[in-house]
Amino acid sequence: MKDPITVSITGAAGQIGYALLTRIASGSMFGPDQPVNLRLIEIEPAMNALAGTVMELDDCAFPLLNEIVPTCDLAEGFTGSDWALLVGSVPRKAGMERADLLGINGKIFTGQGQAIAANAAPGVRTLVVGNPCNTNCLIAMNNAAGIPNDQFFAMTRLDENRAKSQLAAKAGVHNSAVSNMCIWGNHSATQYPDFTNAKIDGKLVTDVISDRAWLEGEFISTVQQRGAAIIAARGQSSATSAANGVVDTVRSLTTPTPEGDWTSVAVCSDGSYGIPEGLIASMPIKSDGKNWSVVQGVELDEFSRGKVDASVAELSEEREAVKDLIPS
Ligand code: NAD
Ligand code: LMR
């Protein structure tokens, strides 16, 4: 048996937590031969609900689940963590944009960044899901002194999966036929699902789907507004698909990317594609199974450039809005 991987999950008693924990404990995230320790972090009022979740995990008798530590203490929750999945925060309600949560949620990520730096394993990788996830990640990263910036990520994989599913339905193919789908920028209504570089069965999407007006219009807005559509339909934000996005993100960062393909995740910009350094922006990423890098040389035509720039400008505005939470 391999040594267990320790995964800390905040907001573990919430609805994403509920959908996510069994996926991790059953082996979907790290593979069928990798034991896991779960450190489940909640706020004090949710500890009772968390106890119920722990009972259910016990009742699954997962062969790969080595240890469960439920806690509302950040130091205990992040001790020895190899992966910190920062989900815990308030979701938006109908009529809100994700950035409206910044004032409520942003401050959560200062203490969590500090606690990760003080307690987690040195190689800890942090994936922020709680919204607005790009800027919350920026806050956590800047408060985690000593942890390299390239160990911080924010989730845009759900958007990538949504975009693939929309393109596949339009083209009448299975979603596995869609590759090279990059979400650029912010996990917000300005995100740009880049259909100009995406492929279906190895051919450019624009050669397969001739309806350019649909690609530039309804396709983009459907992906941008999918979270709001789910809230309108369910009365609650996405949970199963969000948990699946977390599993896919971690798997894509820890397994080699298929040759020629890429995946979407928001990372700390190194200035690639003219995105200002230090912003947490989604871009095309590949992994060799251990280390990730930005895929270079993806062509951005005038239409795409305008969309990427608009989303990146929003990220700069969000950074300005939270400057008090970022140590200088
Ligand atoms: P939820 O309200 O069901 O659960 C959130 C949980 O977080 C609650 O149990 C709450 O007690 C806990 N929590 C709150 N503050 C905390 C803190 N400081 N420390 C630890 N736990 C804390 O919400 P949810 O549906 O699970 O969504 C969680 C977040 O994920 C929301 O911000 C939502 O908008 C976001 N989200 C992001 C994506 C994405 O693609 N990036 C997708 C879906 C949802
Ligand atoms: C989503 O994309 O489903 C989440 O970010 C939740 C939301 O507020 O839209």
Coordinates of C-alpha atoms and ligand atoms in Angstrom, one line a residue:
M1 CA 0.0 0.0 0.0
K2 CA 1.2 3.6 -0.8
D3 CA 1.4 6.1 2.0
P4 CA -1.8 8.0 2.4
I5 CA -2.3 11.5 0.8
T6 CA -3.8 14.0 3.2
V7 CA -6.6 16.1 1.8
S8 CA -8.1 19.1 3.7
I9 CA -11.5 20.2 2.6
T10 CA -13.1 23.4 3.9
G11 CA -16.9 23.7 3.9
A12 CA -17.0 19.9 4.2
A13 CA -20.6 19.9 5.5
G14 CA -21.9 22.0 2.6
Q15 CA -23.5 20.7 -0.6
I16 CA -20.3 20.5 -2.7
G17 CA -18.6 18.9 0.3
Y18 CA -21.3 16.3 0.4
A19 CA -20.9 15.4 -3.3
L20 CA -17.1 15.6 -3.2
L21 CA -16.0 13.6 -0.2
T22 CA -17.2 10.2 -1.5
R23 CA -15.5 10.9 -4.8
I24 CA -12.2 11.4 -3.0
A25 CA -12.6 8.5 -0.6
S26 CA -13.6 6.1 -3.3
G27 CA -10.5 6.7 -5.3
S28 CA -11.8 8.9 -8.2
M29 CA -9.4 11.7 -7.4
F30 CA -6.1 10.0 -6.7
G31 CA -6.7 6.5 -8.2
P32 CA -7.8 3.1 -7.0
D33 CA -4.6 2.2 -5.1
Q34 CA -4.0 5.5 -3.3
P35 CA -5.2 5.7 0.4
V36 CA -6.4 9.1 1.6
N37 CA -6.7 10.9 4.9
L38 CA -9.5 13.5 5.1
R39 CA -9.2 16.6 7.2
L40 CA -12.7 18.1 7.2
I41 CA -12.9 21.8 8.2
E42 CA -16.1 23.6 9.1
I43 CA -17.2 26.6 11.1
E44 CA -18.5 25.8 14.6
P45 CA -22.2 26.0 13.8
A46 CA -21.9 23.4 11.1
M47 CA -19.9 20.9 13.3
N48 CA -23.1 18.9 14.0
A49 CA -23.9 18.5 10.3
L50 CA -20.3 17.6 9.7
A51 CA -20.6 14.8 12.4
G52 CA -23.5 13.4 10.3
T53 CA -21.3 13.5 7.1
V54 CA -18.6 11.7 9.0
M55 CA -21.0 9.0 10.1
E56 CA -22.0 8.5 6.5
L57 CA -18.4 8.2 5.4
D58 CA -17.8 5.6 8.1
D59 CA -20.9 3.8 6.8
C60 CA -19.4 3.6 3.3
A61 CA -16.5 1.5 4.7
F62 CA -14.3 2.8 1.9
P63 CA -11.2 0.6 1.5
L64 CA -9.0 3.6 0.6
L65 CA -10.1 5.9 3.5
N66 CA -7.4 5.8 6.1
E67 CA -8.4 8.5 8.6
I68 CA -11.0 11.3 9.0
V69 CA -10.4 14.3 11.2
P70 CA -13.4 16.7 11.5
T71 CA -12.4 20.1 13.0
C72 CA -13.2 23.7 13.2
D73 CA -9.6 24.5 14.0
L74 CA -7.7 25.7 11.0
A75 CA -4.3 24.6 12.3
E76 CA -5.5 21.1 12.9
G77 CA -7.4 21.0 9.7
F78 CA -4.4 21.8 7.5
T79 CA -1.8 19.8 9.4
G80 CA 0.3 17.8 7.0
S81 CA -2.0 18.6 4.1
D82 CA -0.9 17.6 0.6
W83 CA -4.0 19.1 -1.0
A84 CA -6.1 21.9 0.4
L85 CA -9.5 22.2 -1.3
L86 CA -11.0 25.5 -0.2
V87 CA -14.7 25.2 -0.8
G88 CA -16.1 26.7 2.4
S89 CA -17.7 30.0 1.9
V90 CA -21.1 31.5 1.1
P91 CA -22.6 30.8 -2.3
R92 CA -24.4 33.5 -4.3
K93 CA -28.2 33.6 -4.6
A94 CA -30.3 34.4 -7.6
G95 CA -29.7 38.0 -8.9
M96 CA -26.1 38.2 -7.5
E97 CA -22.9 38.1 -9.5
R98 CA -20.1 36.0 -7.9
A99 CA -18.0 39.2 -7.3
D100 CA -20.8 40.4 -4.9
L101 CA -19.5 37.7 -2.5
L102 CA -16.1 39.3 -2.3
G103 CA -16.9 41.4 0.8
I104 CA -18.4 38.3 2.6
N105 CA -16.0 35.6 1.5
G106 CA -12.7 37.3 0.8
K107 CA -11.6 37.6 4.4
I108 CA -12.0 33.8 5.0
F109 CA -9.0 33.3 2.7
T110 CA -6.5 35.4 4.7
G111 CA -6.6 33.1 7.7
Q112 CA -6.8 30.0 5.6
G113 CA -3.7 31.0 3.5
Q114 CA -1.8 31.7 6.8
A115 CA -2.9 28.4 8.3
I116 CA -1.9 26.5 5.2
A117 CA 1.6 28.1 5.2
A118 CA 2.0 27.3 8.9
N119 CA 0.7 23.7 9.0
A120 CA 0.5 22.0 5.6
A121 CA 3.2 19.9 3.9
P122 CA 5.7 22.1 2.1
G123 CA 4.5 20.8 -1.3
V124 CA 0.8 21.5 -0.5
R125 CA -1.3 22.4 -3.5
T126 CA -4.3 24.6 -2.9
L127 CA -7.4 24.6 -5.1
V128 CA -9.9 27.4 -4.4
V129 CA -13.5 26.7 -5.3
G130 CA -15.3 29.2 -3.0
N131 CA -16.4 32.3 -5.0
P132 CA -15.3 34.5 -6.4
C133 CA -12.6 31.8 -6.7
N134 CA -9.9 33.6 -8.7
T135 CA -9.6 36.5 -6.3
N136 CA -10.1 34.4 -3.2
C137 CA -7.2 32.3 -4.4
L138 CA -5.2 35.5 -4.9
I139 CA -5.9 36.4 -1.3
A140 CA -5.0 32.9 0.0
M141 CA -1.8 32.8 -2.1
N142 CA -0.6 36.2 -0.9
N143 CA -1.3 35.3 2.8
A144 CA 0.6 31.9 2.5
A145 CA 4.1 33.2 3.1
G146 CA 6.7 30.6 1.9
I147 CA 4.4 28.5 -0.2
P148 CA 5.3 29.0 -3.9
N149 CA 2.7 30.7 -6.1
D150 CA 2.6 27.9 -8.5
Q151 CA 1.0 25.7 -5.9
F152 CA -2.2 27.8 -6.0
F153 CA -5.1 27.2 -8.3
A154 CA -8.7 28.4 -8.8
M155 CA -11.3 26.2 -10.5
T156 CA -12.5 26.9 -14.0
R157 CA -12.8 23.2 -14.9
L158 CA -16.5 23.2 -14.4
D159 CA -16.8 25.9 -17.0
E160 CA -14.5 23.9 -19.4
N161 CA -16.8 20.8 -18.9
R162 CA -19.9 23.0 -19.5
A163 CA -18.4 24.3 -22.7
K164 CA -17.4 20.9 -24.0
S165 CA -20.9 19.6 -23.3
Q166 CA -22.5 22.5 -25.2
L167 CA -20.2 22.1 -28.2
A168 CA -20.8 18.3 -28.3
A169 CA -24.5 18.7 -28.2
K170 CA -24.5 21.3 -31.0
A171 CA -22.2 19.1 -33.2
G172 CA -24.2 15.9 -32.3
V173 CA -21.1 14.1 -31.0
H174 CA -20.1 12.7 -27.6
N175 CA -18.5 15.2 -25.3
S176 CA -15.3 13.1 -25.2
A177 CA -14.8 14.2 -28.9
V178 CA -14.1 17.8 -27.7
S179 CA -10.6 18.8 -26.9
N180 CA -8.4 21.9 -26.5
M181 CA -11.2 23.8 -24.7
C182 CA -9.7 26.7 -22.8
I183 CA -11.6 28.9 -20.4
W184 CA -9.7 32.2 -20.3
G185 CA -9.8 34.7 -17.4
N186 CA -12.2 34.9 -14.5
H187 CA -14.8 32.3 -13.2
S188 CA -17.5 34.9 -13.8
A189 CA -19.8 36.2 -16.4
T190 CA -16.8 37.7 -18.3
Q191 CA -15.0 34.3 -18.7
Y192 CA -14.2 33.5 -22.3
P193 CA -14.8 29.9 -23.5
D194 CA -12.4 29.8 -26.5
F195 CA -14.2 28.1 -29.3
T196 CA -11.6 29.3 -31.9
N197 CA -8.9 26.9 -30.7
A198 CA -11.1 24.1 -29.5
K199 CA -11.4 20.9 -31.5
I200 CA -14.0 18.2 -32.2
D201 CA -12.5 14.9 -33.3
G202 CA -9.2 16.7 -34.0
K203 CA -10.8 19.3 -36.3
L204 CA -11.2 23.0 -35.4
V205 CA -14.7 23.6 -33.9
T206 CA -15.1 26.4 -36.4
D207 CA -14.7 23.8 -39.2
V208 CA -17.3 21.5 -37.7
I209 CA -19.9 24.0 -36.4
S210 CA -20.5 26.5 -39.2
D211 CA -23.0 28.6 -37.2
R212 CA -20.5 31.4 -36.1
A213 CA -23.3 33.5 -34.7
W214 CA -24.2 30.7 -32.3
L215 CA -20.5 30.3 -31.3
E216 CA -20.0 34.0 -30.7
G217 CA -23.4 34.5 -29.1
E218 CA -25.5 31.8 -27.5
F219 CA -22.6 29.4 -26.8
I220 CA -20.5 31.9 -24.9
S221 CA -23.4 33.3 -22.9
T222 CA -24.7 29.8 -22.0
V223 CA -21.4 28.9 -20.5
Q224 CA -21.0 32.3 -18.8
Q225 CA -24.5 32.1 -17.3
R226 CA -24.7 28.4 -16.6
G227 CA -24.1 28.8 -12.9
A228 CA -27.0 31.4 -12.7
A229 CA -29.2 29.1 -14.7
I230 CA -28.6 26.3 -12.2
I231 CA -29.4 28.5 -9.3
A232 CA -32.6 29.6 -11.0
A233 CA -33.6 26.0 -11.6
R234 CA -32.4 24.4 -8.3
G235 CA -32.7 27.3 -5.9
Q236 CA -29.1 26.3 -5.0
S237 CA -25.8 26.6 -6.8
S238 CA -24.2 23.7 -8.7
A239 CA -22.9 21.0 -6.4
T240 CA -22.5 17.6 -8.1
S241 CA -21.0 19.2 -11.2
A242 CA -18.8 21.4 -9.1
A243 CA -17.5 18.4 -7.1
N244 CA -16.8 16.7 -10.4
G245 CA -14.9 19.7 -11.5
V246 CA -12.7 19.5 -8.4
V247 CA -12.0 15.8 -9.1
D248 CA -11.2 16.6 -12.7
T249 CA -8.9 19.5 -11.8
V250 CA -6.8 17.5 -9.4
R251 CA -6.6 14.6 -11.7
S252 CA -5.6 16.7 -14.6
L253 CA -2.8 18.3 -12.5
T254 CA -1.6 15.0 -11.2
T255 CA -1.7 12.9 -14.4
P256 CA 0.0 13.6 -17.8
T257 CA -2.1 15.8 -20.2
P258 CA -2.8 13.9 -23.5
E259 CA -0.3 15.0 -26.2
G260 CA -1.5 18.2 -27.9
D261 CA -4.4 18.9 -25.5
W262 CA -4.7 21.2 -22.6
T263 CA -7.0 21.9 -19.6
S264 CA -8.4 25.0 -17.9
V265 CA -7.3 26.1 -14.5
A266 CA -6.7 29.5 -13.1
V267 CA -3.1 29.9 -12.0
C268 CA -0.8 32.8 -11.0
S269 CA 0.0 34.6 -14.2
D270 CA 3.7 34.8 -15.2
G271 CA 2.8 37.4 -17.8
S272 CA 2.0 34.8 -20.5
Y273 CA -0.5 36.1 -23.1
G274 CA -0.2 39.6 -21.8
I275 CA -2.0 38.7 -18.6
P276 CA -0.6 40.9 -15.8
E277 CA 1.8 39.0 -13.5
G278 CA 0.4 37.9 -10.2
L279 CA -3.3 37.7 -11.2
I280 CA -5.0 34.3 -10.8
A281 CA -6.3 33.9 -14.4
S282 CA -7.5 30.8 -16.2
M283 CA -5.5 29.8 -19.2
P284 CA -4.4 26.6 -21.1
I285 CA -2.4 24.4 -18.8
K286 CA -0.6 21.1 -19.3
S287 CA 0.9 18.7 -16.8
D288 CA 3.5 16.0 -16.9
G289 CA 1.9 14.4 -13.9
K290 CA 4.0 16.2 -11.4
N291 CA 4.6 19.8 -12.7
W292 CA 2.3 22.0 -14.7
S293 CA 3.1 24.7 -17.3
V294 CA 1.2 27.2 -19.4
V295 CA 0.7 26.0 -23.0
Q296 CA 2.4 28.7 -25.1
G297 CA 1.6 29.7 -28.6
V298 CA -2.2 29.4 -28.6
E299 CA -3.3 32.0 -31.2
L300 CA -5.8 34.6 -30.0
D301 CA -7.6 36.4 -32.9
E302 CA -9.0 39.9 -32.5
F303 CA -12.3 38.6 -31.2
S304 CA -10.7 36.3 -28.6
R305 CA -8.1 39.0 -27.6
G306 CA -11.0 41.4 -26.8
K307 CA -12.8 38.8 -24.7
V308 CA -9.6 37.7 -22.8
D309 CA -8.7 41.3 -22.1
A310 CA -12.2 42.1 -20.8
S311 CA -12.1 39.2 -18.3
V312 CA -8.6 40.0 -17.2
A313 CA -9.5 43.7 -16.7
E314 CA -12.3 42.4 -14.3
L315 CA -9.6 40.4 -12.4
S316 CA -7.5 43.6 -12.0
E317 CA -10.5 45.4 -10.6
E318 CA -11.2 42.6 -8.1
R319 CA -7.5 42.7 -7.0
E320 CA -7.9 46.4 -6.4
A321 CA -11.1 45.8 -4.4
V322 CA -9.3 43.4 -2.0
K323 CA -6.0 45.2 -1.7
D324 CA -6.5 45.5 2.1
L325 CA -6.5 41.7 2.4
I326 CA -3.2 41.4 0.5
P327 CA 0.0 42.0 2.6
S328 CA 2.4 44.3 0.8
Ligands
NAD1 P1 -22.9 25.5 1.0 O1 -23.5 26.8 1.6 O2 -23.8 24.4 0.7 O3 -21.7 25.0 1.8 C1 -20.7 25.9 2.2 C2 -20.1 25.4 3.5 O4 -19.0 26.2 3.9 C3 -21.1 25.4 4.7 O5 -21.2 24.1 5.3 C4 -20.5 26.4 5.6 O6 -20.7 26.1 7.0 C5 -19.0 26.3 5.3 N1 -18.2 27.5 5.6 C6 -18.6 28.8 5.6 N2 -17.5 29.6 6.0 C7 -16.5 28.7 6.3 C8 -15.2 28.9 6.8 N3 -14.8 30.1 7.1 N4 -14.4 27.8 7.0 C9 -14.9 26.6 6.7 N5 -16.1 26.4 6.2 C10 -16.9 27.4 6.0 O7 -22.2 26.1 -0.4 P2 -21.7 25.2 -1.6 O8 -22.8 25.0 -2.5 O9 -21.0 24.0 -1.1 O10 -20.7 26.2 -2.3 C11 -19.5 26.5 -1.7 C12 -18.8 27.6 -2.5 O11 -18.4 27.1 -3.8 C13 -19.6 28.8 -2.8 O12 -18.8 30.0 -2.7 C14 -20.0 28.6 -4.3 O13 -20.3 29.8 -4.9 C15 -18.7 28.0 -4.8 N6 -18.8 27.3 -6.1 C16 -17.8 27.5 -6.9 C17 -17.8 26.8 -8.2 C18 -16.7 26.9 -9.1 O14 -16.8 26.5 -10.3 N7 -15.5 27.6 -8.8 C19 -18.8 26.0 -8.5 C20 -19.9 25.8 -7.6 C21 -19.9 26.5 -6.4
LMR2 C1 -21.1 27.8 -10.7 O1 -20.5 28.2 -11.7 O2 -22.0 27.0 -10.8 C2 -20.7 28.3 -9.4 O3 -19.7 29.3 -9.5 C3 -21.9 28.8 -8.6 C4 -22.4 30.1 -9.1 O4 -22.6 31.0 -8.2 O5 -22.7 30.3 -10.3

